[in-house]
Amino acid sequence: MTQSVDDAPSVWAPAIRQRRKAMAQRIVMGFASALVFAPMLGWRFCGIWLALYTLIQFLEARAFSPVLRGEVDAPKGWQAIVSDLTLILNAGFFGLLAIPLWLTDGPMGGVAASVLLSAGMINSVIMSAGSMRIFLCTVLPQLAIFSLFPVFMLQMGATPPAVTAVAVGTLSFTAFCLNTRRHLFRANRAEIRARVEADRKREEAEAAMAGRSAFLAAVGHDLRTPISAILTGAIEMERGAQSASARQQVALIADAGEMMKALLDDLLDHARLDAGRMTVESRDFDIRQLLSQTTRLWQGAAQAKGLRLRLEGARYMPRMVRGDAMRIRQVLNNLLSNAMKFTAEGHITLRLNAWMDEHRSHVLLIDIEDTGPGMTPAQMRRLFNPFDQTAEGVASRFGGSGLGLAISRDLIELMGGRMTVRSAPGKGSIFTLSLVMPRAETAEETAPVLTSDALPVFRALPETASEPASPAVAEAEAETVDETAEEGDERPLRVLVVDDHAINRRAVQLILQSIDCEIAMAEDGLAALEACAHGRFDVIFMDVRMPELDGRETTRRLRAGGGPNADTPVIAVTADTAPEDIAACTEAGMDYFVPKPLTPASLLGALSHVLSQASDAGEAGEEGEEGDSAAA
């Protein structure tokens, strides 16, 4: 491989940057040389030489400042001539120190000069970074001075054999410098090629990840619409089912819808974790209440299978801790779901232990133990592989995507903890979660609010993919909404539903049929603004993703317009529940959100929340007005 004197910018610019980084090293080397040779050449001479040598370093930095700032890859025209002359001056001025050493101290000074020039030339070879142009400008001036050494030797009476030996040594050292430069150049070229290839592969991987994330987001958004319709329709059919056969068919549809919802949530969680977009929040919550609620949730499923579900060691647990309650609940539900799935008889035990560490944080150990069939070492090695069910026939017998454990482990590690497993064939399995959780910043013992970390007010609903909403819960929420509406006034609740999908609009309408309300529909943001300009609504359900004018921009315009609905609560209906997406909804002026796929519990819970918030705000305003009147 050859290289022309006129280097490619890809070699020239890195070499100049490398020389700039070594500027302090050259100044220190010059200072050391002046200090060492001052007794031989005189302090005044060495001081002047050092001052001029230091000035040359700054001149070089000034000459190459456009390259160092990234404005150009290589100087051209008269700037290129000035740059080359600066390099020659820099190297040559350092090498010139060898001449007075010969002239003042004879052969002994020549020995010192040889060491000085050898070190300078090797340093110049290394600093050229494989650039032939910089090599020629920095090494050749010193090599020219080195070639004068045989002449100095002849003038001082050296024998011809000694002069010949020094001349051969000079040629050998020159060959060594050229060979070293060639190897450095090849290494530099290989490094550049490797870097370019790595950058290309990185860009391809980033593009693939971005494409996959966009694809999953689009598919997730589109799939949540029909899943919402399936779940909502199943609940409505259940209300009207007369025979046991009809109820069984409806239950089959509802179970299939919940399974689709769980699989979709797992797939999207896995994609976020794989892309590094998953985050965990840090909020105060009651860990005892969370564990108790989770255990009660699974008691019915355990009794239906004839299993005993036990909770041990709750007294050792702290009450208030700081962390991500929603994600901890998600992991526990996943592990308990697996234990229920694979345990045919016996018991499932949630065993708890905790203590304080030296930093006054809580160390939590949570064991989920079952009496299932256990696992072989080979199965345990595959346990956390995404989409791997560890054994043939597992998916067909038990369902699932093979993502739950991989997601759970990644979530625990994202929270700074560990998930381990112990198992043996015929002896069941024990999954252990170890977490270090800071103490709560407030001692107030309140129920955990499962929120997204980006939101102080805009709160996520306490619902996970593993906790299907029951009709009883939906009816309870409906009663809450009814009570809230009755406390306000006698008129029906006025609701605006904004969604570009007719299926979603119909799903919301079916859910709201259980309460007394008037429902208006809008198929896009512009139609919603038109409806808001001519009528007053109590609540607006706003889809986030819509063509032309999305839900966030519609809400911004609604808030800024100052119309009759400028202060109306807006509930975002969205499939995008990542913290940054929720934060964007908050900034747009939305008050709450309900995730897709829609369920009666989540929708009616959101409605109850915003109505109670509006009622509280109204009472506070009335109290303030009464206080002002009394003061007057």
XYZ file of C-alpha atoms in Angstrom:
632
model
C 0.000 0.000 0.000
C 1.358 3.391 -0.978
C 0.526 6.904 0.041
C 1.069 10.160 -1.811
C 2.684 13.217 -0.289
C -0.656 15.008 -0.596
C -2.460 13.081 2.111
C -6.140 12.364 2.128
C -8.005 14.532 4.641
C -8.982 11.367 6.537
C -5.289 10.939 7.458
C -4.217 14.577 7.684
C -6.828 15.887 10.121
C -6.414 13.090 12.732
C -2.618 13.526 12.586
C -2.919 17.274 13.244
C -5.273 16.655 16.164
C -2.837 14.130 17.573
C 0.012 16.638 17.325
C -2.159 19.235 19.078
C -2.764 16.848 21.964
C 1.020 16.316 22.247
C 1.780 20.070 22.339
C 2.234 20.108 26.120
C 4.471 17.044 25.842
C 6.744 18.843 23.320
C 6.989 21.923 25.559
C 7.945 19.745 28.543
C 10.492 17.903 26.401
C 11.988 21.232 25.279
C 12.159 22.465 28.875
C 13.914 19.271 29.972
C 16.421 19.523 27.096
C 17.190 23.166 27.900
C 17.669 22.301 31.561
C 19.987 19.354 30.803
C 22.116 21.136 28.256
C 22.314 24.512 30.047
C 25.595 23.609 31.828
C 27.113 22.799 28.420
C 25.643 25.604 26.285
C 24.983 28.285 28.890
C 21.815 29.295 30.699
C 21.149 32.370 28.609
C 21.422 30.496 25.315
C 19.149 27.673 26.517
C 16.633 30.146 27.938
C 16.352 32.010 24.633
C 16.138 28.703 22.733
C 13.340 27.453 25.027
C 11.361 30.692 24.656
C 11.568 30.543 20.861
C 10.721 26.802 20.816
C 7.640 27.404 22.965
C 6.566 30.272 20.696
C 6.832 27.958 17.682
C 4.411 25.504 19.355
C 1.766 28.210 19.601
C 2.436 29.306 16.021
C 1.792 25.742 14.860
C -1.460 25.598 16.854
C -2.506 28.914 15.315
C -1.677 27.752 11.795
C -3.783 24.608 12.174
C -6.674 26.183 14.108
C -9.158 25.815 11.165
C -8.429 22.077 11.077
C -8.657 21.774 14.864
C -12.016 23.586 14.873
C -13.320 21.245 12.187
C -13.805 24.025 9.638
C -11.605 22.293 7.034
C -10.170 18.791 6.696
C -6.825 20.013 5.355
C -5.301 23.461 4.619
C -5.072 24.473 0.964
C -3.229 27.058 -1.092
C -1.053 29.515 0.833
C -2.440 28.129 4.107
C -1.022 24.722 3.185
C 2.417 26.295 2.504
C 2.374 28.150 5.826
C 1.314 24.963 7.643
C 4.126 22.900 6.100
C 6.707 25.598 6.875
C 5.490 25.687 10.497
C 5.992 21.936 10.832
C 9.460 22.147 9.284
C 10.396 25.044 11.572
C 9.128 23.191 14.649
C 11.097 20.002 13.986
C 14.154 21.761 12.570
C 14.466 24.193 15.483
C 14.487 21.297 17.940
C 17.129 19.452 15.863
C 19.333 22.579 15.549
C 20.197 22.211 19.232
C 22.513 19.366 18.167
C 24.874 21.693 16.237
C 26.031 23.859 19.200
C 26.468 20.662 21.201
C 29.026 19.433 18.615
C 30.694 22.820 18.394
C 31.053 23.448 22.157
C 31.775 20.008 23.591
C 33.243 18.076 20.674
C 32.738 14.322 20.521
C 31.001 14.210 23.915
C 28.581 16.860 22.755
C 28.085 14.785 19.597
C 27.031 11.802 21.688
C 24.457 13.983 23.479
C 23.317 15.370 20.117
C 22.840 11.829 18.752
C 20.600 10.887 21.678
C 18.644 14.128 21.343
C 18.022 13.762 17.600
C 17.148 10.049 17.850
C 14.483 10.797 20.436
C 13.137 13.720 18.415
C 12.915 11.715 15.189
C 11.154 8.750 16.826
C 8.665 11.132 18.432
C 8.020 12.782 15.053
C 7.441 9.395 13.396
C 4.888 8.453 16.030
C 3.142 11.835 15.964
C 2.770 11.756 12.172
C -0.004 9.151 12.687
C 0.754 7.539 9.347
C 0.586 10.798 7.382
C 3.385 10.975 4.800
C 3.084 14.737 4.526
C 3.589 15.338 8.236
C 6.322 12.679 8.287
C 8.309 14.477 5.607
C 7.840 17.904 7.225
C 8.908 16.792 10.723
C 11.407 13.973 10.254
C 13.419 15.123 7.218
C 14.721 18.372 8.837
C 16.086 16.400 11.780
C 17.410 13.695 9.482
C 19.268 16.356 7.464
C 20.987 17.565 10.645
C 21.724 13.940 11.596
C 23.466 13.419 8.240
C 25.959 16.196 9.163
C 27.387 14.146 12.044
C 30.038 12.356 9.879
C 31.190 15.801 8.664
C 31.614 17.023 12.255
C 33.541 13.843 13.044
C 35.971 14.369 10.105
C 36.574 17.984 11.199
C 37.439 16.774 14.680
C 39.937 14.170 13.428
C 37.892 10.999 13.651
C 39.275 7.958 11.801
C 37.684 6.950 8.492
C 36.338 3.627 9.899
C 34.562 5.501 12.719
C 33.082 7.992 10.242
C 31.946 5.126 8.021
C 30.329 3.363 10.966
C 28.404 6.502 11.945
C 27.299 7.039 8.317
C 26.040 3.445 8.085
C 24.315 3.852 11.439
C 22.633 7.011 10.189
C 21.382 5.181 7.095
C 20.168 2.257 9.224
C 18.322 4.585 11.578
C 16.739 6.310 8.563
C 15.572 2.929 7.251
C 14.178 2.130 10.694
C 12.188 5.374 10.728
C 10.785 4.722 7.252
C 9.825 1.145 8.123
C 8.166 2.279 11.362
C 6.240 4.945 9.489
C 5.050 2.337 6.974
C 3.753 0.065 9.736
C 2.092 3.001 11.460
C 0.478 4.031 8.198
C -0.911 0.542 7.626
C -2.183 0.378 11.189
C -3.742 3.807 10.792
C -5.443 2.809 7.544
C -6.725 -0.405 9.102
C -8.066 1.565 12.062
C -9.804 4.023 9.745
C -11.369 1.189 7.745
C -12.469 -0.544 10.933
C -13.933 2.686 12.286
C -15.773 3.384 9.038
C -17.100 -0.172 8.963
C -18.125 0.037 12.620
C -19.893 3.346 11.983
C -21.658 1.852 8.987
C -22.823 -1.167 10.950
C -23.862 1.050 13.856
C -25.902 3.250 11.548
C -27.478 0.168 9.962
C -28.291 -1.230 13.407
C -29.735 2.093 14.559
C -31.793 2.336 11.393
C -32.996 -1.240 11.849
C -33.843 -0.573 15.508
C -35.631 2.646 14.620
C -37.525 0.895 11.857
C -38.450 -1.979 14.125
C -39.506 0.372 16.917
C -41.609 2.399 14.495
C -43.112 -0.791 13.081
C -43.932 -2.142 16.540
C -45.371 1.195 17.625
C -47.578 1.340 14.516
C -48.656 -2.290 14.830
C -49.255 -1.875 18.561
C -51.371 1.213 17.971
C -53.402 -0.451 15.221
C -53.892 -3.724 17.133
C -55.123 -1.996 20.279
C -58.150 -0.684 18.403
C -59.660 -4.094 17.512
C -58.619 -5.526 20.904
C -60.524 -2.693 22.607
C -63.562 -3.551 20.511
C -63.273 -7.260 21.399
C -63.029 -6.604 25.141
C -65.784 -3.987 25.172
C -68.088 -6.065 23.001
C -67.546 -9.151 25.166
C -68.575 -7.263 28.298
C -71.694 -5.899 26.597
C -72.590 -9.380 25.316
C -72.127 -10.818 28.799
C -74.711 -8.412 30.167
C -77.284 -9.671 27.692
C -76.349 -13.364 27.680
C -79.319 -15.479 28.792
C -78.087 -19.061 28.613
C -75.057 -20.784 30.114
C -73.846 -21.666 26.616
C -73.944 -18.023 25.552
C -72.052 -16.967 28.671
C -69.366 -19.584 27.945
C -68.966 -18.269 24.414
C -68.668 -14.713 25.706
C -66.086 -15.811 28.300
C -64.087 -17.448 25.510
C -64.060 -14.195 23.537
C -63.093 -12.177 26.624
C -60.261 -14.588 27.515
C -58.934 -14.422 23.957
C -59.038 -10.614 24.076
C -57.184 -10.501 27.380
C -54.580 -12.937 26.014
C -54.066 -10.751 22.935
C -53.711 -7.686 25.160
C -51.141 -9.408 27.403
C -49.118 -10.668 24.419
C -49.130 -7.218 22.825
C -48.022 -5.544 26.065
C -45.187 -8.063 26.468
C -44.043 -7.534 22.892
C -43.969 -3.746 23.248
C -42.203 -3.918 26.631
C -39.574 -6.202 25.125
C -39.067 -3.790 22.213
C -38.638 -0.824 24.587
C -36.152 -2.730 26.749
C -34.238 -3.918 23.701
C -34.025 -0.357 22.379
C -33.001 1.071 25.766
C -36.133 3.239 25.934
C -37.620 1.674 29.046
C -37.295 3.719 32.232
C -38.383 3.151 35.816
C -39.805 5.750 38.141
C -38.975 6.516 41.745
C -41.958 7.319 43.959
C -43.026 6.594 47.508
C -45.415 3.648 47.868
C -46.608 1.102 50.423
C -44.778 -2.144 49.641
C -46.840 -4.126 52.158
C -50.084 -3.040 50.562
C -48.753 -3.853 47.104
C -47.766 -7.391 48.188
C -51.081 -7.915 49.955
C -53.119 -6.739 46.980
C -51.089 -8.883 44.593
C -51.582 -11.988 46.728
C -55.327 -11.384 47.048
C -55.565 -10.951 43.285
C -54.262 -14.483 42.715
C -56.142 -16.203 45.552
C -59.146 -16.931 43.351
C -57.016 -18.472 40.599
C -55.170 -20.608 43.160
C -58.394 -21.881 44.740
C -59.804 -22.686 41.303
C -56.823 -25.002 40.690
C -56.905 -26.464 44.177
C -53.609 -24.804 45.186
C -52.646 -23.060 48.405
C -51.254 -19.549 47.967
C -49.325 -18.431 51.034
C -47.691 -15.159 52.050
C -44.896 -15.521 54.610
C -42.658 -12.982 56.344
C -44.778 -9.895 55.720
C -43.872 -8.623 59.201
C -40.244 -8.243 58.104
C -41.109 -5.906 55.254
C -40.927 -2.120 55.621
C -44.067 -0.214 54.856
C -43.091 2.848 52.816
C -40.269 2.581 50.272
C -39.266 4.480 47.146
C -39.285 2.846 43.726
C -41.432 1.801 40.774
C -44.522 0.125 42.207
C -46.095 -0.575 38.825
C -43.060 -2.450 37.498
C -42.620 -4.438 40.720
C -46.281 -5.441 40.532
C -45.792 -6.406 36.871
C -42.869 -8.685 37.741
C -44.692 -10.303 40.681
C -47.786 -10.911 38.564
C -45.639 -12.471 35.874
C -43.882 -14.825 38.284
C -47.104 -15.785 40.076
C -48.812 -16.351 36.730
C -46.014 -18.739 35.685
C -46.171 -20.534 39.032
C -49.940 -20.993 38.663
C -49.495 -22.127 35.087
C -46.997 -24.890 35.779
C -48.074 -26.060 39.263
C -50.722 -28.786 39.167
C -50.940 -29.476 42.889
C -49.408 -28.370 46.174
C -48.726 -24.763 47.047
C -47.217 -21.482 45.891
C -45.443 -19.423 48.530
C -44.535 -15.761 48.448
C -41.737 -15.614 51.044
C -40.511 -12.176 52.159
C -37.481 -10.880 54.021
C -35.923 -7.420 54.429
C -33.272 -5.548 56.385
C -31.507 -2.180 56.414
C -28.105 -1.827 54.753
C -25.265 0.471 55.791
C -26.753 3.314 53.718
C -30.085 3.058 55.559
C -31.811 1.668 52.465
C -34.096 -1.367 52.516
C -32.752 -4.635 51.114
C -35.712 -6.752 49.975
C -35.659 -10.475 49.213
C -38.802 -11.923 47.636
C -39.013 -15.656 46.901
C -41.777 -17.112 44.723
C -41.685 -20.834 45.408
C -43.855 -23.478 43.738
C -44.254 -27.247 43.863
C -44.331 -27.642 40.108
C -42.326 -30.090 37.965
C -39.076 -28.129 38.273
C -36.509 -27.630 35.539
C -33.381 -29.314 34.264
C -30.074 -27.386 34.077
C -30.500 -27.195 30.294
C -33.941 -25.617 30.659
C -32.647 -23.124 33.213
C -29.929 -21.967 30.813
C -32.648 -21.099 28.264
C -35.062 -19.690 30.820
C -34.485 -15.976 30.162
C -34.114 -16.199 26.378
C -36.827 -14.144 24.658
C -39.442 -16.219 22.771
C -37.944 -19.455 24.197
C -40.443 -21.673 26.014
C -37.587 -24.009 27.212
C -39.496 -27.138 26.174
C -41.535 -28.365 23.218
C -45.294 -28.073 23.558
C -45.261 -25.438 26.309
C -46.802 -22.737 24.127
C -49.565 -25.018 22.857
C -50.426 -26.272 26.364
C -50.048 -23.101 28.422
C -49.948 -20.221 25.945
C -47.682 -17.202 26.306
C -44.962 -15.675 24.151
C -41.851 -16.637 26.087
C -41.169 -12.979 26.854
C -42.441 -12.644 30.410
C -39.364 -13.867 32.284
C -36.940 -12.005 30.014
C -38.903 -8.789 30.567
C -39.122 -9.390 34.318
C -35.374 -9.957 34.643
C -34.570 -6.862 32.582
C -36.979 -4.735 34.641
C -35.449 -5.908 37.915
C -31.939 -5.181 36.600
C -33.143 -1.767 35.403
C -34.144 -1.102 39.014
C -30.654 -2.104 40.167
C -31.665 -5.555 41.454
C -31.209 -9.194 40.491
C -33.457 -12.116 39.614
C -32.170 -15.632 40.206
C -33.744 -19.079 40.024
C -33.151 -22.401 41.751
C -34.798 -25.552 40.495
C -34.420 -29.282 40.037
C -36.617 -31.844 38.245
C -39.464 -32.916 40.500
C -38.604 -30.376 43.230
C -40.324 -27.234 42.021
C -38.734 -23.847 41.402
C -37.805 -20.811 43.488
C -37.478 -17.426 41.796
C -35.715 -14.853 43.973
C -35.931 -11.081 43.545
C -33.331 -8.997 45.364
C -33.839 -5.245 45.408
C -32.324 -2.326 47.276
C -34.974 0.340 47.738
C -34.407 3.723 49.407
C -36.580 4.766 52.276
C -39.640 6.803 51.411
C -39.114 10.544 51.513
C -42.441 10.970 53.292
C -43.719 8.958 56.214
C -47.309 9.294 55.025
C -48.778 5.825 54.579
C -51.011 6.124 51.600
C -52.071 3.658 48.987
C -49.620 3.364 46.120
C -50.421 5.404 43.055
C -48.961 3.660 40.061
C -47.803 6.590 37.997
C -45.448 7.275 35.191
C -42.225 8.955 36.242
C -42.753 11.947 33.979
C -45.996 12.983 35.605
C -46.772 14.924 38.753
C -50.514 15.044 37.941
C -51.027 13.061 34.756
C -51.393 9.629 36.340
C -51.425 6.172 34.910
C -54.120 3.778 36.025
C -53.254 1.030 38.523
C -53.694 -1.675 35.965
C -51.224 -4.099 34.379
C -51.454 -6.602 31.582
C -51.673 -9.404 34.123
C -54.678 -7.875 35.944
C -57.762 -8.155 33.730
C -60.606 -5.886 34.663
C -63.686 -7.744 35.869
C -67.276 -6.702 35.165
C -67.728 -6.174 38.910
C -64.942 -3.599 38.931
C -66.429 -1.896 35.897
C -69.831 -1.717 37.553
C -68.287 -0.292 40.717
C -66.565 2.399 38.668
C -69.855 3.128 36.923
C -71.567 3.586 40.296
C -68.795 6.010 41.313
C -69.372 8.046 38.166
C -73.121 8.020 38.757
C -72.663 9.297 42.307
C -70.316 12.042 41.125
C -72.749 13.145 38.452
C -75.682 13.153 40.902
C -73.777 15.301 43.357
C -73.225 17.966 40.673
C -76.568 18.541 38.945
C -79.515 16.646 37.497
C -78.587 16.960 33.835
C -76.852 14.102 31.997
C -73.095 14.151 31.728
C -71.973 15.689 28.432
C -69.061 13.774 26.885
C -67.158 14.403 23.654
C -65.357 11.387 22.130
C -62.641 12.300 19.612
C -61.124 9.431 17.613
C -60.431 8.804 13.945
C -61.442 5.128 14.313
C -65.170 4.425 14.355
C -64.466 1.218 16.313
C -62.885 3.177 19.153
C -65.709 5.711 19.207
C -68.239 2.891 19.353
C -66.275 1.130 22.134
C -66.307 4.251 24.313
C -69.998 4.706 23.599
C -70.786 1.130 24.674
C -68.880 1.536 27.939
C -70.564 4.860 28.742
C -74.024 3.392 28.163
C -73.921 2.188 31.762
C -74.181 5.786 33.019
C -76.503 8.656 32.198
C -74.659 10.788 29.666
C -74.985 12.527 26.343
C -72.243 11.515 23.922
C -71.047 13.585 20.982
C -68.589 12.213 18.421
C -65.764 13.835 16.430
C -63.600 11.950 13.956
C -60.595 14.308 14.014
C -59.065 17.275 15.822
C -60.609 19.933 13.586
C -64.087 18.481 14.077
C -63.456 18.388 17.828
C -62.523 22.076 17.921
C -65.643 22.877 15.917
C -67.810 20.919 18.370
C -66.115 22.593 21.348
C -66.798 26.028 19.900
C -70.559 25.427 19.773
C -71.246 23.349 22.892
C -70.168 22.871 26.484
C -68.822 19.453 27.577
C -68.034 18.028 30.983
C -65.313 15.645 29.776
C -63.442 15.090 26.509
C -61.902 11.731 25.557
C -59.138 12.621 23.086
C -57.278 10.102 20.928
C -53.608 11.078 20.738
C -52.739 9.756 17.284
C -54.964 11.230 14.585
C -54.238 12.381 11.021
C -53.907 16.073 10.163
C -54.365 17.397 13.719
C -53.352 15.017 16.498
C -54.797 14.962 19.998
C -51.987 16.928 21.630
C -52.137 19.820 19.180
C -55.936 19.800 19.390
C -55.695 20.100 23.175
C -53.173 22.946 22.898
C -55.508 24.882 20.610
C -58.463 24.117 22.868
C -56.634 25.461 25.935
C -55.356 28.543 24.127
C -58.655 29.348 22.433
C -60.426 30.583 25.552
C -63.730 29.070 24.453
C -66.399 27.390 26.591
C -64.262 24.210 26.868
C -60.882 25.795 27.538
C -60.886 24.323 31.071
C -62.781 21.100 30.338
C -60.906 17.979 31.542
C -59.267 16.148 28.632
C -58.522 12.429 28.985
C -55.942 11.153 26.526
C -56.725 7.804 24.909
C -53.370 6.429 23.810
C -51.417 3.288 23.068
C -48.144 5.138 23.700
C -47.561 4.911 27.447
C -43.796 5.461 27.567
C -42.798 8.216 30.043
C -41.762 10.637 27.307
C -45.093 10.141 25.498
C -47.074 10.733 28.682
C -44.976 13.795 29.498
C -45.772 15.197 26.049
C -49.497 14.763 26.782
C -49.090 16.577 30.081
C -47.290 19.472 28.411
C -50.077 19.705 25.838
C -52.614 20.323 28.630
C -54.188 16.873 29.009
C -55.362 16.001 32.515
C -55.324 12.216 32.583
C -54.832 9.251 30.298
C -56.323 5.846 29.714
C -54.255 3.224 27.861
C -55.386 1.203 24.903
C -56.814 -1.417 24.653
C -59.757 0.164 26.434
C -61.504 -1.652 29.264
C -64.582 -0.490 31.185
C -62.597 -0.362 34.431
C -59.892 1.883 33.006
C -62.246 4.174 31.095
C -64.754 4.620 33.928
C -61.930 4.970 36.442
C -60.448 7.804 34.400
C -63.846 9.460 34.149
C -64.413 9.150 37.898
C -60.998 10.635 38.602
C -61.351 13.759 36.456
C -64.899 14.399 37.689
C -63.808 14.140 41.315
C -60.861 16.445 40.582
C -63.188 18.964 38.935
C -65.588 18.713 41.873
C -62.763 19.302 44.381
C -61.534 22.291 42.381
C -65.045 23.739 42.283
C -65.509 23.353 46.030
C -62.145 24.990 46.667
C -63.132 27.906 44.449
C -66.450 28.350 46.260
C -64.706 28.294 49.643
C -62.301 30.945 48.403
C -65.151 33.153 47.229
C -66.942 32.741 50.586
C -63.749 33.697 52.404
C -63.377 36.793 50.249
C -66.986 37.783 50.930
C -66.533 37.334 54.667
C -63.372 39.410 54.615
C -65.186 42.137 52.712
